[in-house]
Short mmCIF file of C-alpha atoms and ligand atoms in Angstrom, two decimals:
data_model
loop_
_atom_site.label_atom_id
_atom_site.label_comp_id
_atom_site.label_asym_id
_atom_site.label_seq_id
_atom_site.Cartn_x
_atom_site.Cartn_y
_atom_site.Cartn_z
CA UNK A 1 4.92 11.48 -1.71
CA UNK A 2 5.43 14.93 -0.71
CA UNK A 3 3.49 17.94 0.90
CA UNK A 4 1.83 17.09 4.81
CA UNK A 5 1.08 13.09 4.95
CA UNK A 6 1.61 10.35 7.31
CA UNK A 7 3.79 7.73 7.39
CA UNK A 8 3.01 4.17 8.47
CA UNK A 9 5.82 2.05 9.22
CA UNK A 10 5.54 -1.61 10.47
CA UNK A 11 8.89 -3.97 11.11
CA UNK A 12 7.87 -7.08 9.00
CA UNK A 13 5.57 -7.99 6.10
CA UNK A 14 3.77 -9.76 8.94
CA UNK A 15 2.07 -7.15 10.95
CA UNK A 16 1.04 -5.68 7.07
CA UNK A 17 -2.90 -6.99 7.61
CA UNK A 18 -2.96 -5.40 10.94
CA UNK A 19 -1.80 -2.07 9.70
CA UNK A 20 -3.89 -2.19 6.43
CA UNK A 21 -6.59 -1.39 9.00
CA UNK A 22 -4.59 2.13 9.55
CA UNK A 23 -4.58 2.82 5.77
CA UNK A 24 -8.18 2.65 5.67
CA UNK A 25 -8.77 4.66 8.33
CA UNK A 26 -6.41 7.69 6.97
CA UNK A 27 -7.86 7.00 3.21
CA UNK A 28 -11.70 7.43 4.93
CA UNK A 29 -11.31 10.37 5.93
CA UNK A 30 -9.14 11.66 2.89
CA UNK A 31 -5.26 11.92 3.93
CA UNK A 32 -2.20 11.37 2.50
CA UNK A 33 0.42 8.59 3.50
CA UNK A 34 2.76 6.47 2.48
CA UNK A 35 4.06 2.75 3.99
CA UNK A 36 6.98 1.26 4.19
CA UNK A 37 8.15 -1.92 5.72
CA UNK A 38 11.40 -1.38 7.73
CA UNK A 39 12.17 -3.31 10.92
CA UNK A 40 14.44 -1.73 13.48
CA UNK A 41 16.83 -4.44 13.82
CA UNK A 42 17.91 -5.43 10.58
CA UNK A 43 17.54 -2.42 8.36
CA UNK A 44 18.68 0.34 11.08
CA UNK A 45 20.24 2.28 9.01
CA UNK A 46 17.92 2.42 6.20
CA UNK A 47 15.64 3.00 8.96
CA UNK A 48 17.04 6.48 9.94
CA UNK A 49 17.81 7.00 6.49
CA UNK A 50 13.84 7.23 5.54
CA UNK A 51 13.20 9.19 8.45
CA UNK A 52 14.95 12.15 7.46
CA UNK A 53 14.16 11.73 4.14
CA UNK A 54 10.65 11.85 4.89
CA UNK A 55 10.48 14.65 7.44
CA UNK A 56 12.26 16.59 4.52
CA UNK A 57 9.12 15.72 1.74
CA UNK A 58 6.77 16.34 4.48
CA UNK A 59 5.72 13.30 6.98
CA UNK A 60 3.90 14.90 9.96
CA UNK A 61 3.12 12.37 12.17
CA UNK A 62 4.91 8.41 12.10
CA UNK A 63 2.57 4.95 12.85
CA UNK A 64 4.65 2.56 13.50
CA UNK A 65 3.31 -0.95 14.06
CA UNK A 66 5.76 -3.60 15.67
CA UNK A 67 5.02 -6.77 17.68
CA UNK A 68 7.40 -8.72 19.89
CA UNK A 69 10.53 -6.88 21.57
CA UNK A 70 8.72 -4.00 19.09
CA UNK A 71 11.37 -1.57 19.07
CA UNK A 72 10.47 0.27 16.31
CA UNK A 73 8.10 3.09 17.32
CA UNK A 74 10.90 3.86 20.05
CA UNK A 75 13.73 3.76 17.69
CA UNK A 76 11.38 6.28 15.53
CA UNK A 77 10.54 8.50 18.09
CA UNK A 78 14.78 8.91 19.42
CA UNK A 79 15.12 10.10 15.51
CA UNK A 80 12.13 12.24 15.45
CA UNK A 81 10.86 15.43 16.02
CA UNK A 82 7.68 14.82 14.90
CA UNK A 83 5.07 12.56 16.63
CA UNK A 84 4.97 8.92 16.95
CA UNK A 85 1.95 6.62 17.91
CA UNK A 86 3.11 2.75 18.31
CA UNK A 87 1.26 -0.02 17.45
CA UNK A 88 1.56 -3.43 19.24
CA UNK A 89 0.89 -6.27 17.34
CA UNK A 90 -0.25 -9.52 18.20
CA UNK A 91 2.81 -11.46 17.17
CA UNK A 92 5.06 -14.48 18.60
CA UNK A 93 3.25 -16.64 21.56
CA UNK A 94 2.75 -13.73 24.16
CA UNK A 95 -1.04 -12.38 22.55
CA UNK A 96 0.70 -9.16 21.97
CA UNK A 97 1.34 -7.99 25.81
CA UNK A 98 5.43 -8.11 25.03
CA UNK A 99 4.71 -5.47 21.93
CA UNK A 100 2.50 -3.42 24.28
CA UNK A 101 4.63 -3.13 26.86
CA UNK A 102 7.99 -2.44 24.92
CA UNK A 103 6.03 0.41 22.96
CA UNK A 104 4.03 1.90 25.81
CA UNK A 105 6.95 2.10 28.35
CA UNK A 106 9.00 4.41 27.03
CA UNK A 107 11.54 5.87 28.87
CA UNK A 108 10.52 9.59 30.31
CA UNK A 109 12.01 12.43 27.15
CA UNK A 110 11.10 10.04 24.18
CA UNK A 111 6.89 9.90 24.00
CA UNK A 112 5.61 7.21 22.23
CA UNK A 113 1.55 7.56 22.09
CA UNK A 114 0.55 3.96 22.36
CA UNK A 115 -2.55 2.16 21.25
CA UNK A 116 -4.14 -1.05 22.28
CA UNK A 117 -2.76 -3.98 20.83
CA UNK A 118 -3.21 -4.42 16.87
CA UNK A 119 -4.90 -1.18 17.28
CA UNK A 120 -4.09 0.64 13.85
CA UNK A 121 -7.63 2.02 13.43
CA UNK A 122 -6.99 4.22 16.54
CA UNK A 123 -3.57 5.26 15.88
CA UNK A 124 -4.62 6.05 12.27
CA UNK A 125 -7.06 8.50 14.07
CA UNK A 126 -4.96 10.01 16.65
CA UNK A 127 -2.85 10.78 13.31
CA UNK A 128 -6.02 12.53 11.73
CA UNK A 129 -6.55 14.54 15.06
CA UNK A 130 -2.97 15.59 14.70
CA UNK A 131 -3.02 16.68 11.63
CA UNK A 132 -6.41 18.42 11.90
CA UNK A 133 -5.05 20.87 14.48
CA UNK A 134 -3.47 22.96 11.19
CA UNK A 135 -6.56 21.88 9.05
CA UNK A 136 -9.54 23.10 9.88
CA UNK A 137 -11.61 21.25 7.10
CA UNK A 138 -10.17 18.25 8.18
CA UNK A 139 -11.38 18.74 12.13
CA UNK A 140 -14.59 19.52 10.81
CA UNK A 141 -14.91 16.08 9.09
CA UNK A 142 -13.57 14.42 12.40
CA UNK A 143 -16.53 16.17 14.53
CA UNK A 144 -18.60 14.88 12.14
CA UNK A 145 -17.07 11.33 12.42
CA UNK A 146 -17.81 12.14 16.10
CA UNK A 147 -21.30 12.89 16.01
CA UNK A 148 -22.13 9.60 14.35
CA UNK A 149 -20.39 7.60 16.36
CA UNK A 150 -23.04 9.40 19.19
CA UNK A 151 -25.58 8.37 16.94
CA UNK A 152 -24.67 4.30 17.21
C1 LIG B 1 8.83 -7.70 14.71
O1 LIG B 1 8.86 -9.08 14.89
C2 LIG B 1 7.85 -7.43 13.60
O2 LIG B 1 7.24 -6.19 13.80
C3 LIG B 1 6.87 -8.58 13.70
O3 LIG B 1 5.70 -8.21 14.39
C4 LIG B 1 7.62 -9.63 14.49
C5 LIG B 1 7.87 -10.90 13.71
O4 LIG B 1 8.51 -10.59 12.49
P1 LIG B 1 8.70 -11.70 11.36
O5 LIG B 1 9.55 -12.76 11.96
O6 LIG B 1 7.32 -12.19 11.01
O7 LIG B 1 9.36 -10.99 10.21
O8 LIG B 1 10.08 -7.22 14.35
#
């Protein structure tokens, strides 16, 4: 893939339902991405290798879905410019709190813009608000996704 797209990342095949729900969200409303499966802990350095490589075709904006110690949206974000929104999944016996709080408690320099847990559908549309600041077509079709949610 090249040209402005997102990436979705997730550590395991396991969290791959949960972040399907992402993939819809970004192909509704018409944007490009591309997912990989590459955990933080035993692929680092392919890790960081795809991160540069992908900045350089054109990823904008990184989802990254993790559960348990869920390092990867951190680990993302310290090899990043570009934004990062984490995604805690529901994963091990702890209903997904021990993914929230690794992701969400980021040490102060290194943002990570956190979602509830197994919350792809948001983080798929923070990534569509994001990239609609340099599209105006595409915040148009967001205020419209907008106004029907006001509608019910
Ligand atoms: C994390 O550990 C993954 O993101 C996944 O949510 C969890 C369990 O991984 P598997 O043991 O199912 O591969 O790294």
């Amino acid at each position: 893939m090249s040209g402005r797209f997102a990436a979705i990342l997730m550590g395991s095949e396991s969290d791959r339902d949960v972040m399907k729900r992402a993939e819809e969200t970004l192909t509704e409303f018409g944007i490009a991405y591309e997912t990989n499966v590459l955990s933080a802990h035993r692929r680092p350095e392919a890790l960081v290798a795809y991160l540069k490589e992908a900045e350089g075709r054109g990823a904008v904006v990184f989802i990254c879905g993790a559960g348990m110690a869920a390092h990867l949206p951190g680990v993302v974000a310290a090899h990043t410019p570009k934004p990062v929104i984490g995604v805690p999944i529901e994963s091990g016996g702890l209903g997904g709190l021990d993914s929230l709080l690794a992701i969400v408690q980021m040490p102060k320099g290194v943002p990570v813009a956190t979602v509830a847990v197994n919350g792809a559908q948001n983080a798929a549309l923070l990534a569509v608000q994001i990239l609609a600041t340099a599209d105006a077509e595409l915040a148009e079709r967001f205020e419209e996704y907008k106004r029907r949610q006001a509608q019910g």
